Coordinates of C-alpha atoms in Angstrom, one line a residue:
Chain A
X1 CA 15.0 25.0 26.0
X2 CA 16.1 25.8 22.5
X3 CA 16.5 29.4 21.6
X4 CA 13.9 30.6 19.1
X5 CA 14.0 34.0 17.7
X6 CA 11.2 36.2 19.1
X7 CA 10.3 37.4 15.7
X8 CA 9.3 33.9 14.6
X9 CA 5.6 33.4 14.5
X10 CA 4.3 30.5 16.6
X11 CA 3.8 27.2 14.9
X12 CA 1.0 26.1 17.2
X13 CA -1.6 28.8 18.1
X14 CA -4.4 28.8 20.6
X15 CA -2.4 28.2 23.7
X16 CA -2.6 24.4 23.4
X17 CA -1.4 22.0 26.1
X18 CA -0.1 18.5 25.4
X19 CA -3.5 17.0 26.2
X20 CA -5.2 19.5 23.9
X21 CA -3.1 18.1 21.0
X22 CA -4.1 14.6 21.8
X23 CA -7.8 15.6 22.0
X24 CA -7.7 17.7 18.8
X25 CA -6.1 15.0 16.7
X26 CA -7.9 12.0 18.1
X27 CA -11.3 13.6 18.0
X28 CA -11.5 12.9 14.3
X29 CA -10.4 9.3 14.7
X30 CA -12.8 8.5 17.5
X31 CA -15.9 10.3 16.4
X32 CA -18.5 8.8 14.1
X33 CA -18.0 9.7 10.4
X34 CA -19.7 13.0 9.7
X35 CA -21.8 13.8 6.7
X36 CA -19.3 15.9 4.9
X37 CA -16.7 13.2 5.0
X38 CA -19.3 10.6 3.9
X39 CA -20.3 12.7 0.9
X40 CA -16.7 13.3 0.0
X41 CA -16.0 9.6 0.2
X42 CA -19.0 8.8 -2.0
X43 CA -17.7 11.2 -4.7
X44 CA -14.3 9.7 -4.4
X45 CA -15.7 6.2 -4.7
X46 CA -17.5 7.2 -7.9
X47 CA -14.1 8.2 -9.3
X48 CA -12.7 4.8 -8.1
X49 CA -15.6 3.1 -9.9
X50 CA -14.6 5.0 -13.1
X51 CA -11.1 3.8 -12.6
X52 CA -12.2 0.1 -12.2
X53 CA -14.3 0.3 -15.4
X54 CA -11.5 2.0 -17.4
X55 CA -9.0 -0.6 -16.2
X56 CA -11.4 -3.4 -17.1
X57 CA -11.8 -2.0 -20.6
X58 CA -8.0 -1.5 -21.0
X59 CA -7.3 -5.1 -19.9
X60 CA -10.1 -6.8 -21.6
X61 CA -9.8 -5.1 -25.0
X62 CA -6.1 -4.1 -24.8
X63 CA -4.4 -0.8 -24.9
X64 CA -6.1 -0.1 -28.3
X65 CA -8.8 1.4 -26.0
X66 CA -6.4 4.3 -25.5
X67 CA -5.7 7.0 -28.1
X68 CA -2.1 6.0 -28.8
X69 CA -1.0 5.6 -32.4
X70 CA 2.3 4.5 -33.9
X71 CA 3.8 8.0 -33.8
X72 CA 2.6 9.0 -30.4
X73 CA 3.3 5.8 -28.5
X74 CA 3.5 7.5 -25.1
X75 CA 0.9 10.0 -24.1
X76 CA -1.5 10.3 -21.2
X77 CA -0.3 7.2 -19.5
X78 CA 3.3 8.5 -19.0
X79 CA 2.1 12.0 -18.5
X80 CA 0.0 10.8 -15.6
X81 CA 2.7 8.6 -14.3
X82 CA 5.2 11.5 -14.1
X83 CA 2.6 13.8 -12.7
X84 CA 1.7 11.5 -9.9
X85 CA 5.3 10.6 -9.0
X86 CA 6.1 14.3 -9.0
X87 CA 3.2 15.0 -6.6
X88 CA 4.5 12.3 -4.3
X89 CA 7.9 14.0 -4.0
X90 CA 6.7 16.8 -1.7
X91 CA 5.8 14.4 1.1
X92 CA 9.4 13.1 1.2
X93 CA 10.8 16.6 0.9
X94 CA 8.7 17.7 3.9
X95 CA 9.4 14.6 6.0
X96 CA 13.1 14.0 5.1
X97 CA 14.8 17.1 3.7
X98 CA 13.1 19.5 6.1
X99 CA 14.0 17.1 9.0
X100 CA 17.6 17.3 8.0
X101 CA 17.4 21.1 7.8
X102 CA 15.7 21.2 11.3
X103 CA 12.6 23.0 9.9
X104 CA 10.2 22.7 12.8
X105 CA 7.2 23.8 10.8
X106 CA 7.2 20.4 9.0
X107 CA 5.9 18.6 12.1
X108 CA 2.3 19.3 11.7
X109 CA 2.1 18.7 8.0
X110 CA 4.5 15.8 7.5
X111 CA 2.1 13.0 8.3
X112 CA -0.5 14.0 5.7
X113 CA 2.1 14.9 3.1
X114 CA 3.8 11.5 3.5
X115 CA 0.4 9.8 3.2
X116 CA -0.1 11.8 0.0
X117 CA 3.3 10.5 -1.2
X118 CA 2.3 6.9 -0.7
X119 CA -1.1 7.3 -2.4
X120 CA 0.4 9.3 -5.3
X121 CA 3.0 6.6 -5.9
X122 CA 0.3 3.9 -5.9
X123 CA -1.6 6.0 -8.5
X124 CA 1.6 6.5 -10.5
X125 CA 2.5 2.8 -10.6
X126 CA -0.9 2.0 -12.2
X127 CA 0.2 3.6 -15.5
X128 CA 3.4 1.7 -16.5
X129 CA 1.8 -1.5 -15.3
X130 CA -1.4 -0.9 -17.4
X131 CA 0.7 0.2 -20.3
X132 CA 2.3 -3.2 -20.3
X133 CA -1.0 -4.5 -21.8
X134 CA -0.5 -7.7 -20.0
X135 CA 0.1 -6.7 -16.3
X136 CA 0.0 -10.3 -15.1
X137 CA 3.5 -10.4 -16.7
X138 CA 4.7 -7.5 -14.6
X139 CA 6.8 -9.7 -12.4
X140 CA 9.2 -10.1 -15.3
X141 CA 10.5 -6.6 -14.9
X142 CA 12.5 -8.1 -12.0
X143 CA 15.6 -10.1 -12.6
X144 CA 14.1 -13.5 -11.9
X145 CA 15.6 -16.8 -13.0
X146 CA 13.8 -18.3 -16.0
X147 CA 13.8 -21.1 -18.4
X148 CA 15.2 -19.0 -21.3
X149 CA 18.7 -19.3 -20.3
X150 CA 18.4 -17.5 -17.8
X151 CA 17.8 -14.4 -19.9
X152 CA 18.1 -11.5 -17.6
X153 CA 16.6 -8.0 -17.7
X154 CA 18.5 -5.2 -19.4
X155 CA 20.3 -3.2 -16.6
X156 CA 21.3 -0.6 -19.2
X157 CA 17.7 0.6 -19.6
X158 CA 16.3 3.6 -17.8
X159 CA 12.9 1.9 -17.8
X160 CA 14.4 -0.8 -15.6
X161 CA 16.1 1.7 -13.4
X162 CA 12.6 3.2 -12.9
X163 CA 11.4 -0.2 -11.6
X164 CA 14.1 -0.2 -8.9
X165 CA 13.7 3.5 -8.2
X166 CA 9.9 3.5 -7.8
X167 CA 9.7 0.3 -5.8
X168 CA 12.5 1.4 -3.4
X169 CA 10.9 4.8 -3.1
X170 CA 7.5 3.4 -2.3
X171 CA 8.7 0.8 0.2
X172 CA 11.1 3.2 2.0
X173 CA 8.4 6.0 2.2
X174 CA 5.9 3.5 3.5
X175 CA 8.3 2.3 6.3
X176 CA 9.3 5.9 7.2
X177 CA 5.6 6.9 7.4
X178 CA 4.7 3.9 9.5
X179 CA 7.5 4.3 12.0
X180 CA 6.2 7.8 12.6
X181 CA 2.7 6.5 13.1
X182 CA 3.6 3.9 15.7
X183 CA 3.7 6.2 18.7
X184 CA 0.5 7.9 17.6
X185 CA -1.3 4.6 17.3
X186 CA -0.2 3.9 20.8
X187 CA -1.8 7.1 22.0
X188 CA -5.1 6.2 20.3
X189 CA -4.8 2.6 21.7
X190 CA -4.5 3.9 25.2
X191 CA -7.5 6.2 24.8
X192 CA -9.7 3.6 23.0
X193 CA -12.9 2.6 24.7
X194 CA -14.3 -0.1 22.5
X195 CA -12.6 -3.5 22.5
X196 CA -12.3 -3.6 18.7
X197 CA -10.6 -0.2 18.4
X198 CA -8.3 -1.0 21.3
X199 CA -7.2 -4.3 19.7
X200 CA -6.9 -2.8 16.2
X201 CA -4.8 0.1 17.4
X202 CA -2.8 -2.1 19.7
X203 CA -2.0 -4.3 16.8
X204 CA -1.0 -1.3 14.7
X205 CA 1.1 0.2 17.4
X206 CA 3.4 -2.8 17.6
X207 CA 3.4 -2.7 21.5
X208 CA 4.9 0.8 21.7
X209 CA 5.4 2.0 25.3
X210 CA 7.3 5.2 24.7
X211 CA 10.2 4.3 26.9
X212 CA 13.2 6.5 26.8
X213 CA 15.4 3.9 25.1
X214 CA 12.8 3.3 22.4
X215 CA 12.5 7.0 21.8
X216 CA 16.2 7.3 21.5
X217 CA 16.3 4.6 18.9
X218 CA 13.2 6.0 17.2
X219 CA 14.9 9.3 16.7
X220 CA 18.1 7.7 15.4
X221 CA 16.1 5.6 12.9
X222 CA 14.1 8.7 11.8
X223 CA 17.3 10.7 11.2
X224 CA 19.0 7.9 9.2
X225 CA 15.8 7.2 7.2
X226 CA 15.6 10.9 6.4
X227 CA 19.3 10.9 5.4
X228 CA 18.6 7.9 3.1
X229 CA 15.3 9.3 1.7
X230 CA 16.8 12.6 0.7
X231 CA 19.1 11.3 -2.0
X232 CA 16.5 8.7 -2.8
X233 CA 13.8 11.2 -3.7
X234 CA 16.3 13.2 -5.8
X235 CA 17.3 10.0 -7.6
X236 CA 13.7 8.9 -8.3
X237 CA 12.8 11.9 -10.4
X238 CA 16.3 12.0 -11.9
X239 CA 15.7 8.4 -13.1
X240 CA 12.2 9.3 -14.3
X241 CA 13.8 12.1 -16.4
X242 CA 16.3 9.6 -17.8
X243 CA 13.4 7.8 -19.4
X244 CA 13.4 10.7 -21.7
X245 CA 16.9 12.2 -21.5
X246 CA 18.7 9.0 -22.6
X247 CA 16.6 8.8 -25.8
X248 CA 17.4 10.5 -29.1
X249 CA 14.1 12.4 -29.5
X250 CA 14.5 16.1 -30.0
X251 CA 13.2 17.9 -27.0
X252 CA 14.0 14.9 -24.7
X253 CA 17.7 14.5 -25.2
X254 CA 18.8 17.2 -22.8
X255 CA 21.2 17.2 -19.8
X256 CA 19.0 19.7 -18.0
X257 CA 16.3 17.2 -17.4
X258 CA 17.2 15.7 -14.0
X259 CA 17.3 19.0 -12.0
X260 CA 14.5 20.4 -14.0
X261 CA 12.3 17.4 -13.3
X262 CA 13.2 17.4 -9.6
X263 CA 12.3 21.1 -9.2
X264 CA 9.1 20.5 -11.1
X265 CA 8.2 17.5 -8.9
X266 CA 8.6 19.5 -5.7
X267 CA 6.7 22.4 -7.2
X268 CA 3.7 20.3 -8.1
X269 CA 3.9 18.3 -4.9
X270 CA 3.8 21.3 -2.7
X271 CA 0.8 22.6 -4.7
X272 CA -1.0 19.3 -4.0
X273 CA 0.0 19.4 -0.3
X274 CA -1.5 22.9 -0.1
X275 CA -4.7 21.9 -1.9
X276 CA -5.2 19.0 0.5
X277 CA -4.1 20.8 3.6
X278 CA -6.3 23.8 3.1
X279 CA -9.3 21.5 2.9
X280 CA -8.2 19.2 5.7
X281 CA -7.5 22.0 8.3
X282 CA -10.9 23.4 7.6
X283 CA -12.9 20.1 7.7
X284 CA -11.1 18.7 10.7
X285 CA -10.7 22.1 12.5
X286 CA -6.9 22.0 12.7
X287 CA -6.4 25.7 12.1
X288 CA -4.3 26.0 15.3
X289 CA -1.8 23.4 14.0
X290 CA -1.7 24.2 10.3
X291 CA -1.5 27.9 10.5
X292 CA -1.1 30.7 8.0
X293 CA 2.6 30.5 8.8
X294 CA 2.8 26.9 7.4
X295 CA 0.9 27.9 4.3
X296 CA 3.2 30.9 3.8
X297 CA 6.3 28.7 4.1
X298 CA 5.0 26.3 1.6
X299 CA 4.1 29.1 -0.8
X300 CA 7.7 30.3 -0.6
X301 CA 8.9 26.8 -1.7
X302 CA 6.4 27.0 -4.5
X303 CA 7.7 30.4 -5.7
X304 CA 11.3 29.1 -5.5
X305 CA 10.7 25.8 -7.4
X306 CA 8.3 27.5 -9.8
X307 CA 11.0 30.0 -10.7
X308 CA 13.5 27.2 -11.2
X309 CA 11.0 25.5 -13.6
X310 CA 10.5 28.8 -15.4
X311 CA 14.3 29.3 -15.9
X312 CA 14.5 25.7 -17.2
X313 CA 11.8 26.3 -19.8
X314 CA 13.7 29.4 -21.1
X315 CA 17.1 27.5 -20.9
X316 CA 15.7 24.8 -23.1
X317 CA 14.7 27.3 -25.7
X318 CA 18.1 29.0 -25.6
X319 CA 20.0 25.7 -25.9
X320 CA 17.8 24.6 -28.8
X321 CA 18.9 27.8 -30.6
X322 CA 22.5 27.7 -29.4
X323 CA 23.0 24.0 -30.4
X324 CA 22.3 24.9 -34.0
X325 CA 20.6 21.5 -34.4
X326 CA 17.6 22.0 -36.7
X327 CA 15.6 19.1 -35.3
X328 CA 16.0 20.5 -31.8
X329 CA 15.1 24.0 -32.9
X330 CA 12.0 22.8 -34.7
X331 CA 10.9 20.8 -31.7
X332 CA 10.8 23.9 -29.6
X333 CA 9.3 26.2 -32.1
X334 CA 6.7 23.6 -32.7
X335 CA 5.9 23.4 -29.0
X336 CA 5.2 27.1 -28.8
X337 CA 3.6 27.8 -32.2
X338 CA 2.6 24.4 -33.5
X339 CA -0.8 22.6 -33.2
X340 CA -0.2 22.1 -29.5
X341 CA 0.5 25.8 -28.8
X342 CA -2.5 25.9 -26.4
X343 CA -1.0 23.2 -24.2
X344 CA 2.4 25.0 -24.2
X345 CA 0.9 28.3 -23.2
X346 CA -1.3 26.8 -20.6
X347 CA 1.8 25.3 -19.1
X348 CA 3.6 28.7 -19.2
X349 CA 0.7 30.6 -17.7
X350 CA 0.0 28.1 -14.9
X351 CA 3.6 27.3 -14.0
X352 CA 5.6 30.4 -14.6
X353 CA 3.2 33.4 -14.3
X354 CA 0.6 32.5 -11.6
X355 CA 3.1 31.4 -8.9
X356 CA 4.9 34.8 -9.3
X357 CA 1.8 36.3 -7.5
X358 CA 3.3 34.8 -4.3
X359 CA 5.8 37.6 -4.2
X360 CA 3.0 39.5 -2.5
X361 CA 2.7 38.7 1.2
X362 CA -1.0 39.2 1.2
X363 CA -1.5 36.6 -1.5
X364 CA 0.9 34.2 0.2
X365 CA -1.3 34.5 3.3
X366 CA -4.6 34.3 1.6
X367 CA -6.3 30.9 1.8
X368 CA -8.6 31.5 -1.2
X369 CA -5.7 32.9 -3.4
X370 CA -3.4 30.1 -2.4
X371 CA -6.1 27.4 -3.1
X372 CA -6.8 28.8 -6.6
X373 CA -3.1 29.2 -7.5
X374 CA -2.3 25.7 -6.3
X375 CA -5.0 24.3 -8.6
X376 CA -3.4 26.3 -11.4
X377 CA 0.0 24.7 -10.6
X378 CA -1.5 21.2 -10.5
X379 CA -3.0 21.8 -13.9
X380 CA 0.1 23.5 -15.3
X381 CA 2.4 20.7 -14.2
X382 CA 0.2 18.1 -15.9
X383 CA 0.4 20.2 -19.1
X384 CA 4.2 20.4 -18.7
X385 CA 4.5 16.6 -18.9
X386 CA 2.0 16.4 -21.7
X387 CA 3.9 19.1 -23.7
X388 CA 7.2 17.4 -23.2
X389 CA 5.9 13.9 -24.1
X390 CA 3.4 14.5 -26.9
X391 CA 4.8 17.5 -28.7
X392 CA 8.2 15.9 -28.9
X393 CA 6.8 12.7 -30.3
X394 CA 4.1 13.8 -32.6
X395 CA 6.4 15.4 -35.2
X396 CA 9.7 13.5 -35.3
X397 CA 12.4 13.2 -38.0
X398 CA 10.1 11.8 -40.7
X399 CA 7.3 14.2 -41.7
X400 CA 5.3 11.4 -43.4
X401 CA 4.7 9.9 -40.0
X402 CA 3.7 13.0 -38.3
X403 CA 0.4 12.6 -36.3
X404 CA -1.8 14.1 -33.7
X405 CA -2.9 12.6 -30.4
X406 CA -6.4 12.7 -29.1
X407 CA -7.4 10.9 -26.0
X408 CA -10.2 8.4 -25.8
X409 CA -12.9 8.4 -23.1
X410 CA -10.9 5.5 -21.6
X411 CA -7.8 7.6 -21.4
X412 CA -9.8 10.2 -19.5
X413 CA -11.4 7.5 -17.4
X414 CA -8.1 6.0 -16.2
X415 CA -6.8 9.5 -15.3
X416 CA -9.9 10.7 -13.6
X417 CA -10.1 7.3 -12.0
X418 CA -6.7 7.5 -10.4
X419 CA -7.8 10.9 -8.9
X420 CA -10.8 9.0 -7.4
X421 CA -8.5 6.2 -6.1
X422 CA -6.2 8.8 -4.6
X423 CA -9.0 10.6 -2.8
X424 CA -10.6 7.4 -1.6
X425 CA -7.3 6.4 0.0
X426 CA -6.7 9.9 1.4
X427 CA -10.2 10.2 2.9
X428 CA -9.9 6.8 4.6
X429 CA -6.5 7.9 6.0
X430 CA -7.8 11.2 7.2
X431 CA -10.6 9.4 9.1
X432 CA -8.9 6.4 10.7
X433 CA -5.3 7.6 11.1
X434 CA -4.0 10.6 13.1
X435 CA -3.5 13.3 10.4
X436 CA -1.0 15.2 12.5
X437 CA 2.0 13.7 14.1
X438 CA 1.0 14.2 17.8
X439 CA 4.3 13.2 19.3
X440 CA 6.4 15.5 17.1
X441 CA 4.0 18.5 17.6
X442 CA 4.2 17.9 21.4
X443 CA 8.0 17.9 21.2
X444 CA 8.1 21.3 19.6
X445 CA 5.2 22.8 21.6
X446 CA 7.3 24.4 24.3
X447 CA 9.6 26.2 22.0
X448 CA 7.1 27.1 19.2
X449 CA 3.7 27.6 20.8
X450 CA 1.9 30.8 21.2
X451 CA 1.4 30.4 24.9
X452 CA 3.8 28.2 26.9
X453 CA 2.0 25.1 28.1
X454 CA 1.3 24.5 31.7
X455 CA 4.6 24.3 33.5
X456 CA 4.9 22.9 36.9
X457 CA 6.5 25.8 38.7
X458 CA 5.6 24.7 42.3
X459 CA 8.9 23.1 42.8
X460 CA 11.1 25.9 41.5
X461 CA 11.7 26.8 37.9
X462 CA 13.0 23.9 35.8
X463 CA 16.8 24.0 36.1
X464 CA 18.4 25.0 32.8
X465 CA 20.6 22.0 33.2
X466 CA 23.7 21.3 31.2
X467 CA 21.9 18.4 29.4
X468 CA 19.6 21.0 27.9
X469 CA 22.2 23.4 26.7
X470 CA 24.3 20.6 25.1
X471 CA 21.2 19.7 23.1
X472 CA 20.1 23.2 22.4
X473 CA 20.3 22.8 18.6
X474 CA 17.7 20.1 18.9
Chain B
X1 CA 6.9 -13.8 38.8
X2 CA 5.2 -10.5 39.6
X3 CA 7.3 -7.4 39.6
X4 CA 6.3 -4.4 41.6
X5 CA 7.0 -0.8 40.5
X6 CA 6.6 2.6 42.0
X7 CA 5.5 5.1 39.4
X8 CA 6.3 8.8 39.7
X9 CA 4.0 10.8 37.4
X10 CA 5.2 14.2 36.1
X11 CA 3.5 16.7 33.9
X12 CA 6.4 18.6 32.6
X13 CA 9.5 17.3 30.9
X14 CA 11.9 19.9 32.4
X15 CA 10.8 19.0 35.9
X16 CA 11.2 15.3 35.0
X17 CA 14.8 15.8 33.7
X18 CA 15.8 17.5 37.0
X19 CA 14.0 14.8 38.9
X20 CA 15.8 12.0 37.1
X21 CA 19.1 13.6 38.0
X22 CA 18.2 14.0 41.6
X23 CA 16.7 10.5 41.9
X24 CA 19.8 9.0 40.4
X25 CA 22.0 11.1 42.6
X26 CA 20.2 9.7 45.6
X27 CA 21.3 6.2 44.5
X28 CA 18.0 4.9 43.2
X29 CA 18.0 2.9 40.1
X30 CA 15.4 4.0 37.5
X31 CA 13.8 1.0 35.7
X32 CA 12.4 3.0 32.8
X33 CA 11.0 6.4 31.9
X34 CA 7.9 6.7 29.6
X35 CA 7.0 9.8 27.7
X36 CA 4.5 10.8 25.0
X37 CA 7.3 12.3 22.9
X38 CA 11.1 12.2 22.7
X39 CA 12.7 14.4 25.3
X40 CA 15.9 16.1 24.4
X41 CA 18.6 15.6 26.9
X42 CA 17.1 12.5 28.5
X43 CA 19.7 10.2 27.1
X44 CA 22.4 11.9 29.0
X45 CA 20.7 12.1 32.4
X46 CA 19.5 8.5 32.1
X47 CA 22.8 7.3 30.9
X48 CA 21.5 5.8 27.6
X49 CA 24.2 5.0 25.2
X50 CA 24.2 6.3 21.7
X51 CA 22.3 3.8 19.5
X52 CA 24.4 1.6 17.2
X53 CA 21.6 1.4 14.6
X54 CA 23.5 3.8 12.2
X55 CA 26.4 1.3 12.1
X56 CA 23.9 -1.5 11.3
X57 CA 22.4 0.7 8.5
X58 CA 25.9 1.2 7.1
X59 CA 26.6 -2.5 6.8
X60 CA 23.2 -3.3 5.4
X61 CA 23.9 -0.6 2.8
X62 CA 27.3 -1.9 2.1
X63 CA 25.8 -5.4 1.5
X64 CA 23.1 -4.0 -0.8
X65 CA 25.7 -2.1 -2.8
X66 CA 27.9 -5.1 -3.2
X67 CA 25.0 -7.4 -4.0
X68 CA 23.6 -5.1 -6.6
X69 CA 27.0 -4.7 -8.4
X70 CA 27.7 -8.4 -8.2
X71 CA 24.2 -9.2 -9.5
X72 CA 24.5 -6.9 -12.5
X73 CA 28.1 -7.8 -13.4
X74 CA 27.4 -11.5 -13.1
X75 CA 24.1 -11.5 -15.0
X76 CA 25.1 -9.3 -17.9
X77 CA 28.8 -9.8 -17.9
X78 CA 29.2 -13.6 -17.3
X79 CA 25.9 -15.5 -17.2
X80 CA 24.4 -14.2 -20.5
X81 CA 26.6 -11.6 -22.1
X82 CA 24.8 -9.5 -24.7
X83 CA 25.8 -6.4 -26.6
X84 CA 23.3 -3.7 -25.8
X85 CA 23.6 -0.4 -27.6
X86 CA 27.3 -1.1 -28.5
X87 CA 28.3 -0.8 -24.9
X88 CA 30.7 -3.2 -23.1
X89 CA 29.1 -6.2 -21.4
X90 CA 30.0 -4.7 -18.0
X91 CA 28.8 -1.1 -18.5
X92 CA 29.5 0.2 -15.0
X93 CA 28.1 3.7 -15.4
X94 CA 24.7 2.2 -16.5
X95 CA 24.8 0.0 -13.4
X96 CA 25.0 2.9 -10.9
X97 CA 21.3 3.8 -10.6
X98 CA 20.3 0.2 -9.7
X99 CA 23.3 -0.1 -7.4
X100 CA 22.3 3.1 -5.6
X101 CA 18.6 2.1 -5.3
X102 CA 19.5 -1.3 -3.8
X103 CA 21.9 0.3 -1.4
X104 CA 19.2 2.5 0.0
X105 CA 16.7 -0.4 -0.1
X106 CA 18.9 -2.7 2.0
X107 CA 20.1 0.0 4.4
X108 CA 16.6 1.3 5.1
X109 CA 14.8 -2.0 5.6
X110 CA 17.7 -3.7 7.3
X111 CA 17.9 -0.9 9.8
X112 CA 14.2 -0.8 10.4
X113 CA 13.9 -4.5 10.9
X114 CA 16.9 -4.4 13.4
X115 CA 15.1 -1.5 15.2
X116 CA 11.9 -3.6 15.5
X117 CA 13.9 -6.6 16.8
X118 CA 16.0 -4.8 19.4
X119 CA 13.2 -2.6 20.6
X120 CA 10.9 -5.7 20.7
X121 CA 8.2 -4.1 18.6
X122 CA 5.9 -6.5 17.0
X123 CA 2.2 -6.6 16.3
X124 CA 0.3 -7.7 19.4
X125 CA -3.0 -7.0 21.0
X126 CA -1.7 -6.4 24.5
X127 CA -1.6 -2.9 26.0
X128 CA 1.9 -2.8 27.5
X129 CA 2.0 0.7 29.2
X130 CA 2.3 1.1 32.9
X131 CA 0.1 4.3 32.9
X132 CA -2.1 5.0 30.0
X133 CA -1.6 8.7 30.3
X134 CA 2.1 8.3 29.4
X135 CA 1.1 8.3 25.7
X136 CA -1.0 11.4 26.2
X137 CA 0.5 14.2 28.3
X138 CA 2.2 12.6 31.4
X139 CA 5.7 11.5 32.0
X140 CA 6.2 8.3 34.0
X141 CA 9.3 7.3 35.9
X142 CA 9.2 3.6 36.9
X143 CA 11.3 2.3 39.8
X144 CA 11.4 -1.4 40.5
X145 CA 10.5 -2.4 44.1
X146 CA 12.5 -5.2 45.7
X147 CA 10.7 -6.7 48.6
X148 CA 12.4 -6.0 51.9
X149 CA 15.0 -3.8 50.2
X150 CA 13.2 -0.8 48.9
X151 CA 11.7 1.8 51.3
X152 CA 8.5 2.7 49.6
X153 CA 7.8 5.7 51.9
X154 CA 11.2 7.2 51.3
X155 CA 10.9 6.7 47.6
X156 CA 7.5 8.3 47.6
X157 CA 8.9 11.2 49.4
X158 CA 11.9 11.5 47.1
X159 CA 9.7 11.5 44.0
X160 CA 7.3 14.0 45.4
X161 CA 9.9 16.5 46.5
X162 CA 11.2 16.3 43.0
X163 CA 8.0 17.4 41.4
X164 CA 5.9 14.3 40.9
X165 CA 2.2 15.1 40.8
X166 CA 1.3 11.6 41.7
X167 CA 3.1 8.5 43.0
X168 CA 1.4 5.1 42.3
X169 CA 2.3 1.5 42.8
X170 CA 1.8 -1.1 40.1
X171 CA 2.3 -4.8 39.9
X172 CA 3.1 -6.3 36.6
X173 CA 2.8 -10.0 35.6
X174 CA 5.9 -11.1 33.9

């Protein structure tokens, strides 16, 4: 087997066997919905109803239902869009980048984190589409032949790059996630007792048998998809930041934006993964699979990316002063001391100060503290996007057109509604899909479990054959 | 035509790997091995060749890249040239993001569709496994039985001495 340092903490505790993993993960899928889940779904559905109503108002009466004015033409909609896309990035980071880095601790959280990616991108996509005002025209963002010439889309525009980036990101993430689900659906299919469940999961498992040849190809496909998804996820938030960086608005027109946005995305995404996982492991009794070790590892990513974001905030200020451009300088002084000072300092407190508490090991390993800090980070990252977007727009070059932005109830409704939509999807996923990748956890069990699983020693110790040593780096 | 198989059931992947080597060394052809998770090193002992899917992915990506560049250059450079932001009609740097995205899109989906086709994965309501425990915690080695040629008793013995916890027979309708 692979060499694992003895000082590494086990990734699976409780002395599980392969069969225990199947039991623990499938229990949730096979059992009748419990009361707590039903109540949570009911609350999420209320959120979803708010979403439907707000969307109805937005479409029926137009985007005049939102608080936008001619100075602040982008506000909550784009803030929410960037916030949701950013949250989605953690899933891809866990499933793709950590796969390339051979980080085994990703195996028990990647399924749920990737589901979060997909649902977050669905929520994000609502905002640009709704902001079009006439979403039934959304098809024309694609270069389709038409009777105007053909008059094509503008490939020089970052907003069009976004269309390609987000749709590629969504579809590739979905496929990556589904490929990982196929073997686990096969496991559920082979355990299913009812004819409907068996047929449904047989359909979903695509006739998977788990033959050695199929596994070999499966691993190749996973590795190549991870290799493709890694630059993809970095490109997506880079392109999102281009929406701002390629404009001439003070506070937006900066070259620091792509790395700064990517770090912020991973930062907020890990916070959301933690928020969800702390609840999921408790509700579904998966403490042996999502251990404190996993939570601590994620907290370390949060402190790294949170510090990068903090440095970026300070760099922006420095460059504004150093550039000697008065508009740029005013934009930043206005952020910190202008009418939106409270948003700026909320952002600074939540994103730069609170994550620094994770330098203490006891806080990194405390569930309550982690949960509270991740909520702070989620809020702080929302404020970051709000600060960037609204404070830059509300006082531009022409003081006579300076204005303030205040959201309407419909603005709030669409935002809160997407949270409802997100949790509706996540709760349905958590009930009917295996929330932990059983096959991958089984594959790391021997090297990373607390107690070695039952080994058949009756016929001599398993030979440490050359085939094993040649693959010892997994 | 019905096919008959002898199934050796194992409960540990390291025992299985040794067993595969010994069974193959004894001159028995293994039809297929089923496992609940990918076993490292099994490709070598079974003699499975490296998958060529990465090569397929490369060519799909190359196609996506060329297609994206051709599309943008033709649309904005030739079919309907327009001056946008004072840039040249064919503003290559501005075409890079879409080119990159379409490269990834074609490479990923092309490879996955190829994977589904070559592995014969498609939605179906049949349950195709030989032994249902092989998607849970058991490892199954299937050896095809040829009437009059295969000595089932000897095979049974070979599998058991190599650590099989059970040896079963199964007929599959083809």
